[in-house]
Tab-separated table of C-alpha atoms in Angstrom:
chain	number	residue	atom	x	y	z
A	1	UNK	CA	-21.085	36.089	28.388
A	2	UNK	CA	-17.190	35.780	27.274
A	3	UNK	CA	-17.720	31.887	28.793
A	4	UNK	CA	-20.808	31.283	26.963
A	5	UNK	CA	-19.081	32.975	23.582
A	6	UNK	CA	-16.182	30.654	23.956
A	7	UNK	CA	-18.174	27.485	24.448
A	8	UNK	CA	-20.401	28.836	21.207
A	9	UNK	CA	-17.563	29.339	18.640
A	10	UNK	CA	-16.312	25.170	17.556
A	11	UNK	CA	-12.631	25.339	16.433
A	12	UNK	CA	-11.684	22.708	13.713
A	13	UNK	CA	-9.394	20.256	15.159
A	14	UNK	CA	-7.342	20.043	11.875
A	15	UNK	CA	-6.375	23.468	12.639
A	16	UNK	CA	-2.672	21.947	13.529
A	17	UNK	CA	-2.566	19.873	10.744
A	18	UNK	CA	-0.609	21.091	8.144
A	19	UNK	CA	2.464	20.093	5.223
A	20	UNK	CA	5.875	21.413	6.081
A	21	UNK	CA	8.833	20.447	3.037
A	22	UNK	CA	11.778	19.328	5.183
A	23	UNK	CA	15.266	20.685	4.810
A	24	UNK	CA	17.510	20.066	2.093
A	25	UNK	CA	19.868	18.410	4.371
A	26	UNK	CA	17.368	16.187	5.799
A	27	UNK	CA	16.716	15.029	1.695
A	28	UNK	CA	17.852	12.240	-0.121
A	29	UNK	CA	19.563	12.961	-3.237
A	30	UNK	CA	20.692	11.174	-6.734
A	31	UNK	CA	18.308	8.134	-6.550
A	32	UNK	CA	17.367	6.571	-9.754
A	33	UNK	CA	13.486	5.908	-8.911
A	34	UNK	CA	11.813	3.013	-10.866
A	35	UNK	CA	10.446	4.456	-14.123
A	36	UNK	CA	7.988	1.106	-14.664
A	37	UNK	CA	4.712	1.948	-15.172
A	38	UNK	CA	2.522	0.658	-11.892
A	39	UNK	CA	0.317	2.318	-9.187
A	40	UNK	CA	2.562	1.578	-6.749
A	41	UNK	CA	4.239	4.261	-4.476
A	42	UNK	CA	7.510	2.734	-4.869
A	43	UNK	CA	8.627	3.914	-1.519
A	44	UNK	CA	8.404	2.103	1.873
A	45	UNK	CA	9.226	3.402	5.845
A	46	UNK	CA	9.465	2.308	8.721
A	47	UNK	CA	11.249	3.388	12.049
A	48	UNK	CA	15.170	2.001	10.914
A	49	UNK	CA	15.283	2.601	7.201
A	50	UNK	CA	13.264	3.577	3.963
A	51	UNK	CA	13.407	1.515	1.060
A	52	UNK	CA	12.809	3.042	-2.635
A	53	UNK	CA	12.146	1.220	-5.669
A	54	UNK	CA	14.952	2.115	-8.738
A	55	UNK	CA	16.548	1.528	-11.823
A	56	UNK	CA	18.640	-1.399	-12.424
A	57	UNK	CA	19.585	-3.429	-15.232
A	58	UNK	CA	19.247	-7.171	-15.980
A	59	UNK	CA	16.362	-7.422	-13.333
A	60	UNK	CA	14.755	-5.829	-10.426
A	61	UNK	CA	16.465	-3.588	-7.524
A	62	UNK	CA	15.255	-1.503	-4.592
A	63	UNK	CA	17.694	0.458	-2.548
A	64	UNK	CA	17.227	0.497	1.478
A	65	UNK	CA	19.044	3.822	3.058
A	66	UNK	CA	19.487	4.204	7.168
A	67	UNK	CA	16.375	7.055	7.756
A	68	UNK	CA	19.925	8.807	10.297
A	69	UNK	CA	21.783	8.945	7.273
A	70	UNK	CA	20.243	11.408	4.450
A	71	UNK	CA	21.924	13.459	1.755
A	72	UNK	CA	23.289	12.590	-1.777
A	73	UNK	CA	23.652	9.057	-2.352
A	74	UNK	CA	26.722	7.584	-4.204
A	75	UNK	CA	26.150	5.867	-7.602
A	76	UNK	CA	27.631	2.653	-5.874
A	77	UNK	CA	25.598	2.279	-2.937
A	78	UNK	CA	24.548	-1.443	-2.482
A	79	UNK	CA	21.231	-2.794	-3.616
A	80	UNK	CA	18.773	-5.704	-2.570
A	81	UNK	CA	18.414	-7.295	-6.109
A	82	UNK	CA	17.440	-11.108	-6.595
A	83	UNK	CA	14.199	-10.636	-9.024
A	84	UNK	CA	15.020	-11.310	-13.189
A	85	UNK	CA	12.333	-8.649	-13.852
A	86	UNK	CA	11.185	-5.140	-12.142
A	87	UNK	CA	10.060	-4.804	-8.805
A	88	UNK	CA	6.507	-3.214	-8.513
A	89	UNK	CA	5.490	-3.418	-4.659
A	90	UNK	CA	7.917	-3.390	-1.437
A	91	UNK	CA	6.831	-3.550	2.231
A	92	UNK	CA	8.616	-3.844	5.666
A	93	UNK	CA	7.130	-6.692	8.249
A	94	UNK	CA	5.269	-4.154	10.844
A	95	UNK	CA	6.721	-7.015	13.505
A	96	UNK	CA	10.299	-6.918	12.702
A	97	UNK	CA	12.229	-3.447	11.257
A	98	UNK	CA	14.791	-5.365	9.245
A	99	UNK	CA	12.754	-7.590	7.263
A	100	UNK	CA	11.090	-6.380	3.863
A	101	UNK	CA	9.244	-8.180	1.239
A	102	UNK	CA	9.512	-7.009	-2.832
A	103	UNK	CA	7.007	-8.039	-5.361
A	104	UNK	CA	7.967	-8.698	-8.896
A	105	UNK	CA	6.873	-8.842	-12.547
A	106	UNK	CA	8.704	-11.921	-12.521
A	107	UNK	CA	5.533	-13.454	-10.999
A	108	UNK	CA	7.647	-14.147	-7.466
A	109	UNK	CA	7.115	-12.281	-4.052
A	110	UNK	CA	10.474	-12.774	-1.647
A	111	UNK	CA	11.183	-11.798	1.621
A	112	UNK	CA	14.855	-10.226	2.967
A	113	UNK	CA	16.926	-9.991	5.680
A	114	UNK	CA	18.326	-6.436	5.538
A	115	UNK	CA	21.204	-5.720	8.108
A	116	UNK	CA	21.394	-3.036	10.750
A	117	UNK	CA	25.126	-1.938	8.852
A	118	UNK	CA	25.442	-0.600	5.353
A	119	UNK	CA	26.732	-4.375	3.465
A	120	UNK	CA	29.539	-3.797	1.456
A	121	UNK	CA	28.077	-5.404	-2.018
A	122	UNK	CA	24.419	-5.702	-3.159
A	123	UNK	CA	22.052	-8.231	-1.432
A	124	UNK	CA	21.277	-11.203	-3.833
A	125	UNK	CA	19.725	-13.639	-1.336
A	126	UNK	CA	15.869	-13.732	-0.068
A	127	UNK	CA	15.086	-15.299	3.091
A	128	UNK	CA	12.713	-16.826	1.356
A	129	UNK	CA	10.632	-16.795	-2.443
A	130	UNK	CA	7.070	-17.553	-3.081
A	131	UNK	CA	5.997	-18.521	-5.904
A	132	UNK	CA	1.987	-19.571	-6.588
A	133	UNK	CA	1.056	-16.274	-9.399
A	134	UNK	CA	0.889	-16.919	-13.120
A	135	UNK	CA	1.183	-13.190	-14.069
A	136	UNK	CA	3.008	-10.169	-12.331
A	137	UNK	CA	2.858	-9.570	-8.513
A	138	UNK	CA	1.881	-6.008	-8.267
A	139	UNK	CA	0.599	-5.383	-4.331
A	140	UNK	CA	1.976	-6.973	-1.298
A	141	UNK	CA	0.799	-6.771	2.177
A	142	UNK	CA	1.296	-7.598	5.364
A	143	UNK	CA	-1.377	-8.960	7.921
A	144	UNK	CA	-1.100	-6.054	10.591
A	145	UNK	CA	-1.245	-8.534	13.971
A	146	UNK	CA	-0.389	-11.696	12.576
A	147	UNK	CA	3.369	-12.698	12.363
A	148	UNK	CA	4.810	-14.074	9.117
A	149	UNK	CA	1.424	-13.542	7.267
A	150	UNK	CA	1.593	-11.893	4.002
A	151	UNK	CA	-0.471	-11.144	1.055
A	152	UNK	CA	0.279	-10.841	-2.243
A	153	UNK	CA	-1.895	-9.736	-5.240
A	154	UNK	CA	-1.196	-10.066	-8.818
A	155	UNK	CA	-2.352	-9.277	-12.724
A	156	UNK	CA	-3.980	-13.070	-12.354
A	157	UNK	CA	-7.246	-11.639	-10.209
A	158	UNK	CA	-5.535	-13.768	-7.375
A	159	UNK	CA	-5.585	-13.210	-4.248
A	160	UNK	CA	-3.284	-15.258	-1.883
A	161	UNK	CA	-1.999	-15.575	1.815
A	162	UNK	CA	1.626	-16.897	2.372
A	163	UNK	CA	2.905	-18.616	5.600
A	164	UNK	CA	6.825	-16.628	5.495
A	165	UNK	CA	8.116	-18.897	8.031
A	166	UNK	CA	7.770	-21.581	6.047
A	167	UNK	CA	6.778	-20.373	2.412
A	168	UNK	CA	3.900	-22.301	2.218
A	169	UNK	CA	0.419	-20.666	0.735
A	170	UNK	CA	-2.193	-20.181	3.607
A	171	UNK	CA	-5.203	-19.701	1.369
A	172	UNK	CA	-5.856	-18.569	-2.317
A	173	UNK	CA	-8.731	-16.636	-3.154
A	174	UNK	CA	-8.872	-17.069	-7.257
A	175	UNK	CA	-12.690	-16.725	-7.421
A	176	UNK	CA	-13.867	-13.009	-5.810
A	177	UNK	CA	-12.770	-10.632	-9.207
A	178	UNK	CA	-13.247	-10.617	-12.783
A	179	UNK	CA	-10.847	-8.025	-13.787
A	180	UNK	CA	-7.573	-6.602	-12.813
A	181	UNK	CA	-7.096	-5.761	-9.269
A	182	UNK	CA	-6.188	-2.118	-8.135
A	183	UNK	CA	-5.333	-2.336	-4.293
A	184	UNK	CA	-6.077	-4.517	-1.372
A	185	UNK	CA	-5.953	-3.367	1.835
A	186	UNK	CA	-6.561	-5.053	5.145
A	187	UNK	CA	-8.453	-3.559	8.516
A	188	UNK	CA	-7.096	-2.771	11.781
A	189	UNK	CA	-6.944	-6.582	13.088
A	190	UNK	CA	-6.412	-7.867	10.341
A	191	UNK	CA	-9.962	-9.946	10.087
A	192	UNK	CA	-11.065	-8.533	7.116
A	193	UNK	CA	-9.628	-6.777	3.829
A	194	UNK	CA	-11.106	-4.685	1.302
A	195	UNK	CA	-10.057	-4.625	-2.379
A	196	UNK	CA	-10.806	-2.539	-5.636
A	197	UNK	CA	-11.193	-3.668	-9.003
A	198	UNK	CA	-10.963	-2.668	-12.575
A	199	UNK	CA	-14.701	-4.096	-12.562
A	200	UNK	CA	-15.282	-0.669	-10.382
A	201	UNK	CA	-16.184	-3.022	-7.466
A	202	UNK	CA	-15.038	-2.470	-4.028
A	203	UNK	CA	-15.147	-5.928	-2.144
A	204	UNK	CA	-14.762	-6.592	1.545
A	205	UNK	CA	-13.720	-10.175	2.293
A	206	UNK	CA	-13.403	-12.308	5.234
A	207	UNK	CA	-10.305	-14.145	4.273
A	208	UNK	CA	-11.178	-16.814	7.074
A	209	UNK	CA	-14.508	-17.783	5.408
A	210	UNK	CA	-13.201	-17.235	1.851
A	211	UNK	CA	-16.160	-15.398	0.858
A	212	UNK	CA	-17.234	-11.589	-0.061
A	213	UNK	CA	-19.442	-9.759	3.089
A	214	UNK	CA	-19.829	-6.284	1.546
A	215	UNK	CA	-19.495	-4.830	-1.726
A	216	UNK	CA	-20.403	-1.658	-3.839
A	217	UNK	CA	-20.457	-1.242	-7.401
A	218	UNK	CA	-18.484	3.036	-7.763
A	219	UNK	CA	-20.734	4.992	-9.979
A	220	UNK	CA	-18.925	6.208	-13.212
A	221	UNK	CA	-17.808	9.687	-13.512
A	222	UNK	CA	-20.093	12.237	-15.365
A	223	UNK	CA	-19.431	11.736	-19.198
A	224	UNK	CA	-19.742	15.856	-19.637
A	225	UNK	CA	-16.698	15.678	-17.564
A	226	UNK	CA	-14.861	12.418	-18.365
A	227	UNK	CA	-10.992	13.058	-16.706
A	228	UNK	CA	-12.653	14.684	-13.473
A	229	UNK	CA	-10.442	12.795	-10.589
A	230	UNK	CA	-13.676	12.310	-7.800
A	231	UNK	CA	-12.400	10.250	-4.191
A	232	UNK	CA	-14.943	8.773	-2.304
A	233	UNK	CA	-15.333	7.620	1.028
A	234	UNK	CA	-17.425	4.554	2.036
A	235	UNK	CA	-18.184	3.898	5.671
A	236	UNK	CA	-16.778	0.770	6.410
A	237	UNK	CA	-13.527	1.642	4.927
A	238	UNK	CA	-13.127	4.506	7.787
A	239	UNK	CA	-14.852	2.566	10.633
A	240	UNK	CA	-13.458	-1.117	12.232
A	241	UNK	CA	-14.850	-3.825	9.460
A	242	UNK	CA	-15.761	-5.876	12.559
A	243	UNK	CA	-19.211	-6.617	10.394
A	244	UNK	CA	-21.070	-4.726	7.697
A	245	UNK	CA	-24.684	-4.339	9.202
A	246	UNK	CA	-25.605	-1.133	10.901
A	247	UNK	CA	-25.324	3.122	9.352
A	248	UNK	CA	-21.658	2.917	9.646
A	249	UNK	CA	-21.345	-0.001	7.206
A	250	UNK	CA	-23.515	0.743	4.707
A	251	UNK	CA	-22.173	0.518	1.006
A	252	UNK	CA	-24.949	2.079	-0.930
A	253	UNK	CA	-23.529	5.436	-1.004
A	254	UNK	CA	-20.179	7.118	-0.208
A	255	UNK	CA	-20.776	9.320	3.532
A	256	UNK	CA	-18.329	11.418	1.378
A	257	UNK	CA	-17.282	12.602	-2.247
A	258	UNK	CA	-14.469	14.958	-3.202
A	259	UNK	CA	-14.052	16.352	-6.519
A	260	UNK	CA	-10.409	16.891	-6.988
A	261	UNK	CA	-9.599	18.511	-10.336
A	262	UNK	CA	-8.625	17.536	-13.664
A	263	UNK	CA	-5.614	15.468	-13.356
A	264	UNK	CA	-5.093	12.218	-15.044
A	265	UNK	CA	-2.258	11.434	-12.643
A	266	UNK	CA	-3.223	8.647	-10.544
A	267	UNK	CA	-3.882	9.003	-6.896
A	268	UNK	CA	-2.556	7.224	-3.913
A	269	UNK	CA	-4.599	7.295	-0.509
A	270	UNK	CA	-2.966	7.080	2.614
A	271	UNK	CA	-5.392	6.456	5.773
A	272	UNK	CA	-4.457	7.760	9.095
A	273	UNK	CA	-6.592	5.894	11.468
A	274	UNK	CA	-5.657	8.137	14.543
A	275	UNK	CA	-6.487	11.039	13.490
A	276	UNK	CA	-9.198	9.827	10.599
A	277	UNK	CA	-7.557	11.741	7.853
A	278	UNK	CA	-7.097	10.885	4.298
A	279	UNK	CA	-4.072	11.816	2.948
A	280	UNK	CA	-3.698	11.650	-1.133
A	281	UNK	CA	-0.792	11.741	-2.736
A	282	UNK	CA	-0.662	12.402	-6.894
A	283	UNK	CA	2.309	11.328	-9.350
């Protein structure tokens, strides 16, 4: 009887998963975050350093700090600045720690070099600069297997892939969306990516074929309650996009729907594939 009880009451395995606010000494203090107005996170990590979006006049900066060394940080500390307008979007290479790439309102994405040593003055020269978007550059991504493959997304509806080791453009995609475009976001290998749209269109693309497999128009929020924040879940964006036929693809409805509350504060979704867990951070 105590075996069969055991085997009859199902523990949730999220039962370990839980927030925990760090120390104050493992903080960083007296950064000037960014204060332009953009969906981005403004923050990027990976295992050497983080890298956080901030304040600077006469163009755009981003400060990268050693993740060792945490604290207060002085006034002076050197920044990566090159950009004549604000920097919207950073993110680090996922092949090589020290190399990061900034998008810009200046309508340029470019790629640096950052050191393994705390440089004594700010750094002012990209590897490299790519310029091919007629409006503001406000996502950047890049391909998660592929080396020196980046994308970059701006307020122009275009979508394009860069060659970094040699700045040349891969592939533009200027014909998928007729409105501004929210996020883009690529799958596990890298064969596919999905993107939302101001046109309340999610879209999953092969970039290979240049052409739109999958997408679902998101139903508008009940007008009795018109600043409920709702997330939804569609299938393929929690299962491999290896294809879109079959239950586990299907875009006609959401396999899940969360009302969150009231907030107008925008949301940011974080996807943990290991452990399927969305995470969602507010401003």
């Amino acid at each position: 009887p105590a075996a069969m009880s055991r085997r009859v009451v199902r523990q949730s395995k999220f039962r370990h998963v839980f927030g925990q606010p760090v120390k104050a000494d493992q903080m960083y203090e007296d950064i000037r975050v960014s204060k332009v107005t953009c969906d981005s996170s403004f923050c990027a990590v990976n295992p050497k350093f983080v890298a956080i979006i901030v304040e600077s006049g006469g163009g755009g900066a981003f400060i990268v700090l050693p993740l060792a060394k945490t604290g207060r940080v002085d006034k002076n500390h050197p920044l990566v600045t090159g950009h004549t307008a604000p920097v919207l979007d950073i993110d680090w290479c996922p092949h090589n720690d020290n190399v990061i790439a900034s998008a810009s309102e200046d309508t340029t994405v470019m790629v640096w070099q950052i050191p393994d040593y705390v440089p004594v003055r700010n750094i002012t020269e990209p590897v490299v600069t790519l310029e091919g978007h007629s409006k503001r550059v406000s996502i950047i991504s890049w391909h998660p297997t592929a080396r020196n493959v980046l994308l970059s997304a701006g307020c122009d509806n275009l979508v394009i892939l860069w060659n970094v080791g040699t700045g040349e453009m891969l592939l533009a995609l200027d014909d998928m969306h007729t409105d501004l475009i929210y996020n883009v976001g690529w799958n596990r290998n890298g064969s596919l990516l999905v993107t939302t749209c101001k046109d309340k269109k999610v879209r999953v693309i092969d970039p290979r074929k240049q052409r739109i497999i999958a997408h679902h128009l998101l139903a508008p929020h009940r007008p009795q309650r018109p600043a409920q924040r709702r997330v939804g879940v569609l299938g393929s964006l929690l299962t491999p996009l290896h294809h879109c036929s079959g239950p586990q693809n299907n875009f006609e409805e959401p396999i899940a729907l969360q009302e969150m509350d009231t907030s107008n504060g925008v949301l940011l979704p974080f996807y943990d594939a290991d452990s399927s867990i969305v995470y969602l951070c507010g401003k």
